[in-house]
PDB file of C-alpha atoms in Angstrom:
ATOM      1  CA  MET A1162       4.703 -14.564   9.772  1.00  0.00           C
ATOM      2  CA  LYS A1163       7.783 -12.787   9.606  1.00  0.00           C
ATOM      3  CA  ILE A1164       7.784  -8.502  10.043  1.00  0.00           C
ATOM      4  CA  ILE A1165      10.351  -6.682   8.048  1.00  0.00           C
ATOM      5  CA  GLU A1166      11.133  -3.251   9.605  1.00  0.00           C
ATOM      6  CA  THR A1167      11.485  -0.686   6.853  1.00  0.00           C
ATOM      7  CA  GLY A1168      12.826   2.396   8.504  1.00  0.00           C
ATOM      8  CA  PHE A1169       9.266   4.100   8.687  1.00  0.00           C
ATOM      9  CA  ASP A1170       7.438   3.889  12.035  1.00  0.00           C
ATOM     10  CA  GLY A1171       4.530   1.532  11.631  1.00  0.00           C
ATOM     11  CA  LEU A1172       5.448   0.431   7.730  1.00  0.00           C
ATOM     12  CA  TYR A1173       5.977  -3.302   7.620  1.00  0.00           C
ATOM     13  CA  GLU A1174       6.680  -6.119   5.007  1.00  0.00           C
ATOM     14  CA  ILE A1175       5.192  -8.942   6.052  1.00  0.00           C
ATOM     15  CA  GLU A1176       6.537 -12.793   4.834  1.00  0.00           C
ATOM     16  CA  SER A1177       3.802 -15.417   5.611  1.00  0.00           C
ATOM     17  CA  THR A1178       4.454 -18.893   6.090  1.00  0.00           C
ATOM     18  CA  VAL A1179       3.666 -20.947   3.193  1.00  0.00           C
ATOM     19  CA  PHE A1180       2.593 -24.486   3.147  1.00  0.00           C
ATOM     20  CA  GLY A1181       2.933 -26.265  -0.073  1.00  0.00           C
ATOM     21  CA  ASP A1182       2.983 -29.408  -1.821  1.00  0.00           C
ATOM     22  CA  ASP A1183       2.354 -30.722  -5.372  1.00  0.00           C
ATOM     23  CA  ARG A1184      -1.152 -29.972  -4.834  1.00  0.00           C
ATOM     24  CA  GLY A1185      -0.694 -26.255  -4.332  1.00  0.00           C
ATOM     25  CA  TYR A1186      -0.304 -24.393  -1.295  1.00  0.00           C
ATOM     26  CA  PHE A1187      -1.843 -22.703   1.755  1.00  0.00           C
ATOM     27  CA  PHE A1188      -1.041 -19.558   3.837  1.00  0.00           C
ATOM     28  CA  GLU A1189      -2.673 -17.233   6.265  1.00  0.00           C
ATOM     29  CA  SER A1190      -2.518 -13.723   4.975  1.00  0.00           C
ATOM     30  CA  TYR A1191      -4.226 -12.104   8.097  1.00  0.00           C
ATOM     31  CA  ARG A1192      -4.589 -13.441  11.650  1.00  0.00           C
ATOM     32  CA  LYS A1193      -5.415 -10.872  14.320  1.00  0.00           C
ATOM     33  CA  LYS A1194      -4.092 -12.658  17.251  1.00  0.00           C
ATOM     34  CA  THR A1195      -0.468 -13.180  15.552  1.00  0.00           C
ATOM     35  CA  PHE A1196      -0.317  -9.234  14.295  1.00  0.00           C
ATOM     36  CA  GLU A1197      -1.248  -8.538  18.391  1.00  0.00           C
ATOM     37  CA  GLU A1198       1.488 -10.837  19.221  1.00  0.00           C
ATOM     38  CA  LEU A1199       3.716  -8.569  17.298  1.00  0.00           C
ATOM     39  CA  GLY A1200       2.799  -5.608  18.604  1.00  0.00           C
ATOM     40  CA  ILE A1201       0.633  -4.489  15.431  1.00  0.00           C
ATOM     41  CA  GLN A1202      -3.067  -3.115  16.598  1.00  0.00           C
ATOM     42  CA  THR A1203      -5.332  -3.323  13.441  1.00  0.00           C
ATOM     43  CA  ASP A1204      -9.167  -3.413  13.442  1.00  0.00           C
ATOM     44  CA  PHE A1205      -9.974  -3.501   9.424  1.00  0.00           C
ATOM     45  CA  VAL A1206     -13.483  -3.601   8.580  1.00  0.00           C
ATOM     46  CA  GLN A1207     -13.315  -3.457   4.786  1.00  0.00           C
ATOM     47  CA  ASP A1208     -11.542  -5.614   2.006  1.00  0.00           C
ATOM     48  CA  ASN A1209     -11.134  -4.278  -1.662  1.00  0.00           C
ATOM     49  CA  GLU A1210      -9.419  -5.792  -4.489  1.00  0.00           C
ATOM     50  CA  SER A1211      -8.758  -4.511  -8.263  1.00  0.00           C
ATOM     51  CA  PHE A1212      -7.405  -6.184 -11.297  1.00  0.00           C
ATOM     52  CA  SER A1213      -4.860  -3.917 -13.199  1.00  0.00           C
ATOM     53  CA  VAL A1214      -3.202  -4.854 -16.575  1.00  0.00           C
ATOM     54  CA  LYS A1215       0.420  -4.737 -16.740  1.00  0.00           C
ATOM     55  CA  GLY A1216       1.886  -0.862 -16.929  1.00  0.00           C
ATOM     56  CA  THR A1217      -1.147   0.399 -14.841  1.00  0.00           C
ATOM     57  CA  LEU A1218      -0.184   2.943 -12.179  1.00  0.00           C
ATOM     58  CA  ARG A1219      -2.465   3.613  -9.518  1.00  0.00           C
ATOM     59  CA  GLY A1220      -1.932   6.062  -6.807  1.00  0.00           C
ATOM     60  CA  LEU A1221      -0.835   7.969  -4.703  1.00  0.00           C
ATOM     61  CA  HIS A1222      -4.075   7.795  -2.611  1.00  0.00           C
ATOM     62  CA  PHE A1223      -4.806   8.427   0.982  1.00  0.00           C
ATOM     63  CA  GLN A1224      -8.181   9.383   2.957  1.00  0.00           C
ATOM     64  CA  SER A1225      -7.428  12.050   5.190  1.00  0.00           C
ATOM     65  CA  GLN A1226      -8.759  12.402   8.822  1.00  0.00           C
ATOM     66  CA  PRO A1227     -11.419  11.461  10.380  1.00  0.00           C
ATOM     67  CA  TYR A1228     -11.426   8.562   7.709  1.00  0.00           C
ATOM     68  CA  ALA A1229      -7.750   8.087   7.396  1.00  0.00           C
ATOM     69  CA  GLN A1230      -6.924   4.430   6.556  1.00  0.00           C
ATOM     70  CA  ALA A1231      -4.002   1.876   7.395  1.00  0.00           C
ATOM     71  CA  LYS A1232      -3.821  -0.979   4.255  1.00  0.00           C
ATOM     72  CA  LEU A1233      -2.655  -4.460   4.464  1.00  0.00           C
ATOM     73  CA  VAL A1234      -1.869  -4.902   0.930  1.00  0.00           C
ATOM     74  CA  ARG A1235      -1.054  -7.889  -1.202  1.00  0.00           C
ATOM     75  CA  VAL A1236      -1.147  -9.305  -4.747  1.00  0.00           C
ATOM     76  CA  ALA A1237      -3.149 -12.379  -5.254  1.00  0.00           C
ATOM     77  CA  LEU A1238      -2.240 -13.036  -8.540  1.00  0.00           C
ATOM     78  CA  GLY A1239       0.582 -11.013 -10.620  1.00  0.00           C
ATOM     79  CA  LYS A1240       3.209  -8.650  -8.987  1.00  0.00           C
ATOM     80  CA  VAL A1241       3.208  -5.381  -8.391  1.00  0.00           C
ATOM     81  CA  MET A1242       5.494  -2.378  -7.225  1.00  0.00           C
ATOM     82  CA  ASP A1243       3.934  -1.149  -4.355  1.00  0.00           C
ATOM     83  CA  VAL A1244       4.903   2.183  -2.583  1.00  0.00           C
ATOM     84  CA  ALA A1245       4.113   4.384   0.689  1.00  0.00           C
ATOM     85  CA  VAL A1246       4.875   8.085   0.838  1.00  0.00           C
ATOM     86  CA  ASP A1247       5.180   9.509   4.442  1.00  0.00           C
ATOM     87  CA  LEU A1248       2.486  12.070   5.109  1.00  0.00           C
ATOM     88  CA  ARG A1249       2.929  12.700   8.711  1.00  0.00           C
ATOM     89  CA  PRO A1250       4.679  15.857   9.231  1.00  0.00           C
ATOM     90  CA  ASN A1251       5.918  15.499  12.530  1.00  0.00           C
ATOM     91  CA  SER A1252       7.395  12.115  11.302  1.00  0.00           C
ATOM     92  CA  PRO A1253      11.342  11.799  10.568  1.00  0.00           C
ATOM     93  CA  THR A1254      10.806  10.358   7.237  1.00  0.00           C
ATOM     94  CA  PHE A1255       7.928  13.169   6.295  1.00  0.00           C
ATOM     95  CA  GLY A1256       8.139  13.331   2.477  1.00  0.00           C
ATOM     96  CA  LYS A1257      10.078  10.103   1.755  1.00  0.00           C
ATOM     97  CA  HIS A1258       8.792   6.901   0.269  1.00  0.00           C
ATOM     98  CA  HIS A1259       9.717   3.161   0.524  1.00  0.00           C
ATOM     99  CA  THR A1260       8.957   0.353  -2.433  1.00  0.00           C
ATOM    100  CA  VAL A1261       8.331  -3.236  -2.253  1.00  0.00           C
ATOM    101  CA  ILE A1262       7.579  -5.659  -4.944  1.00  0.00           C
ATOM    102  CA  LEU A1263       4.743  -7.583  -3.496  1.00  0.00           C
ATOM    103  CA  ASP A1264       4.508 -11.132  -5.557  1.00  0.00           C
ATOM    104  CA  ALA A1265       1.654 -13.761  -5.858  1.00  0.00           C
ATOM    105  CA  LYS A1266       4.189 -16.292  -5.923  1.00  0.00           C
ATOM    106  CA  LYS A1267       6.065 -14.780  -2.553  1.00  0.00           C
ATOM    107  CA  HIS A1268       2.613 -14.151  -0.857  1.00  0.00           C
ATOM    108  CA  ASN A1269       4.201 -11.065   0.922  1.00  0.00           C
ATOM    109  CA  LEU A1270       2.228  -8.252   2.564  1.00  0.00           C
ATOM    110  CA  PHE A1271       2.775  -4.940   3.141  1.00  0.00           C
ATOM    111  CA  LEU A1272       1.470  -2.751   6.132  1.00  0.00           C
ATOM    112  CA  VAL A1273       0.975   0.898   5.205  1.00  0.00           C
ATOM    113  CA  PRO A1274      -0.169   2.885   8.607  1.00  0.00           C
ATOM    114  CA  VAL A1275      -2.482   5.793   8.781  1.00  0.00           C
ATOM    115  CA  GLY A1276      -0.669   8.847   7.327  1.00  0.00           C
ATOM    116  CA  PHE A1277       0.823   7.529   4.165  1.00  0.00           C
ATOM    117  CA  ALA A1278      -0.026   7.555   0.370  1.00  0.00           C
ATOM    118  CA  HIS A1279      -0.049   4.839  -1.261  1.00  0.00           C
ATOM    119  CA  GLY A1280      -0.017   3.730  -4.740  1.00  0.00           C
ATOM    120  CA  PHE A1281       1.359   0.703  -7.131  1.00  0.00           C
ATOM    121  CA  LEU A1282       2.543  -0.191 -10.532  1.00  0.00           C
ATOM    122  CA  ALA A1283       1.540  -3.779 -12.165  1.00  0.00           C
ATOM    123  CA  LEU A1284       4.744  -5.187 -13.302  1.00  0.00           C
ATOM    124  CA  GLU A1285       2.352  -8.241 -14.674  1.00  0.00           C
ATOM    125  CA  ASP A1286      -1.544  -8.340 -15.221  1.00  0.00           C
ATOM    126  CA  SER A1287      -2.307  -8.002 -11.015  1.00  0.00           C
ATOM    127  CA  VAL A1288      -5.257  -9.029  -8.914  1.00  0.00           C
ATOM    128  CA  PHE A1289      -4.498  -6.585  -5.921  1.00  0.00           C
ATOM    129  CA  SER A1290      -6.224  -7.199  -2.561  1.00  0.00           C
ATOM    130  CA  TYR A1291      -6.289  -4.788   0.398  1.00  0.00           C
ATOM    131  CA  LYS A1292      -7.685  -4.695   4.051  1.00  0.00           C
ATOM    132  CA  CYS A1293      -9.030  -1.264   5.396  1.00  0.00           C
ATOM    133  CA  THR A1294      -8.946  -0.033   9.040  1.00  0.00           C
ATOM    134  CA  ASN A1295     -11.628   2.674   8.039  1.00  0.00           C
ATOM    135  CA  TYR A1296     -14.520   2.882   5.514  1.00  0.00           C
ATOM    136  CA  TYR A1297     -14.247   4.661   2.051  1.00  0.00           C
ATOM    137  CA  ASN A1298     -15.512   8.133   2.449  1.00  0.00           C
ATOM    138  CA  LYS A1299     -15.301  10.028  -0.941  1.00  0.00           C
ATOM    139  CA  ALA A1300     -15.245  13.435   0.502  1.00  0.00           C
ATOM    140  CA  SER A1301     -11.839  12.716   2.614  1.00  0.00           C
ATOM    141  CA  GLU A1302     -10.058  10.652  -0.401  1.00  0.00           C
ATOM    142  CA  GLY A1303      -6.881  12.778  -1.594  1.00  0.00           C
ATOM    143  CA  GLY A1304      -3.444  11.776  -3.366  1.00  0.00           C
ATOM    144  CA  VAL A1305      -0.247  12.947  -4.694  1.00  0.00           C
ATOM    145  CA  LEU A1306       1.073  13.202  -7.697  1.00  0.00           C
ATOM    146  CA  TRP A1307       2.558  10.092  -8.782  1.00  0.00           C
ATOM    147  CA  ASN A1308       5.333  11.520 -10.781  1.00  0.00           C
ATOM    148  CA  ASP A1309       6.266  14.617  -8.716  1.00  0.00           C
ATOM    149  CA  PRO A1310      10.102  15.533  -8.860  1.00  0.00           C
ATOM    150  CA  GLU A1311      10.671  16.242  -4.961  1.00  0.00           C
ATOM    151  CA  LEU A1312       9.227  12.459  -4.240  1.00  0.00           C
ATOM    152  CA  ASN A1313      12.150  11.473  -6.406  1.00  0.00           C
ATOM    153  CA  ILE A1314       9.910   7.774  -7.102  1.00  0.00           C
ATOM    154  CA  ASP A1315      11.722   5.791  -9.721  1.00  0.00           C
ATOM    155  CA  TRP A1316       8.665   3.972 -10.947  1.00  0.00           C
ATOM    156  CA  GLN A1317      10.975   2.097 -13.325  1.00  0.00           C
ATOM    157  CA  ILE A1318       8.560   2.815 -16.556  1.00  0.00           C
ATOM    158  CA  GLU A1319       8.059   5.547 -19.133  1.00  0.00           C
ATOM    159  CA  ASN A1320       4.515   5.828 -19.681  1.00  0.00           C
ATOM    160  CA  PRO A1321       2.610   3.983 -17.192  1.00  0.00           C
ATOM    161  CA  ILE A1322      -1.295   3.502 -17.626  1.00  0.00           C
ATOM    162  CA  VAL A1323      -2.795   6.214 -15.430  1.00  0.00           C
ATOM    163  CA  SER A1324      -6.212   7.513 -14.701  1.00  0.00           C
ATOM    164  CA  GLU A1325      -7.167  10.891 -16.191  1.00  0.00           C
ATOM    165  CA  LYS A1326      -8.125  11.863 -12.077  1.00  0.00           C
ATOM    166  CA  ASP A1327      -4.689  10.542 -11.028  1.00  0.00           C
ATOM    167  CA  LYS A1328      -2.964  12.484 -13.376  1.00  0.00           C
ATOM    168  CA  LEU A1329      -4.681  15.571 -11.753  1.00  0.00           C
ATOM    169  CA  LEU A1330      -3.577  15.098  -8.351  1.00  0.00           C
ATOM    170  CA  PRO A1331      -1.564  17.853  -6.598  1.00  0.00           C
ATOM    171  CA  ASN A1332       2.140  17.743  -6.093  1.00  0.00           C
ATOM    172  CA  PHE A1333       3.717  17.260  -2.561  1.00  0.00           C
ATOM    173  CA  ALA A1334       4.344  20.435  -1.973  1.00  0.00           C
ATOM    174  CA  ALA A1335       0.147  20.966  -1.155  1.00  0.00           C
ATOM    175  CA  TYR A1336       0.589  18.975   1.934  1.00  0.00           C
ATOM    176  CA  LYS A1337       3.795  20.301   3.284  1.00  0.00           C
ATOM    177  CA  ASN A1338       1.729  23.154   5.333  1.00  0.00           C
ATOM    178  CA  ALA A1339      -1.519  21.479   5.457  1.00  0.00           C
ATOM    179  CA  PRO A1340      -1.227  18.234   7.774  1.00  0.00           C
ATOM    180  CA  LEU A1341      -3.713  15.732   7.141  1.00  0.00           C
ATOM    181  CA  PHE A1342      -2.849  13.422   9.702  1.00  0.00           C
TER     182      PHE A1342
END
């Protein structure tokens, strides 16, 4: 595995070593020992998977303390534009975002640490899979409005398919004076 720095503390893109031939391919999508050797301490407790049709935008979601989660995300089928927004008030990248294209053909992963809101846009029909370091807790879920002008995320789409719940999320300004992490 190769770790790619993003300029955000703890936020990494990961390129897997893929072994392939005319029968198909094999790769390790997660190996705790390898992560530890790279200095990444994680303890994943839950795996989730979703399917999204092309044009679906999910996010920007997070869970606050004490149920905050780090996530290791990847695409098993298709391609997504994945976005992480830093919500850690003491971080030099607070309020900034980083974007990665996750592609099932490339087999890349994105490690999103605690303290980030996370979302993605399905660029193709996609199966999205992710590991979490904490269990889902409904009372701790939160989010930031996907098209908040202050965040200025270029989603590269005019009218994405967005859930009613995600359309009602608060703007980033709601979190400036109310630290969650």
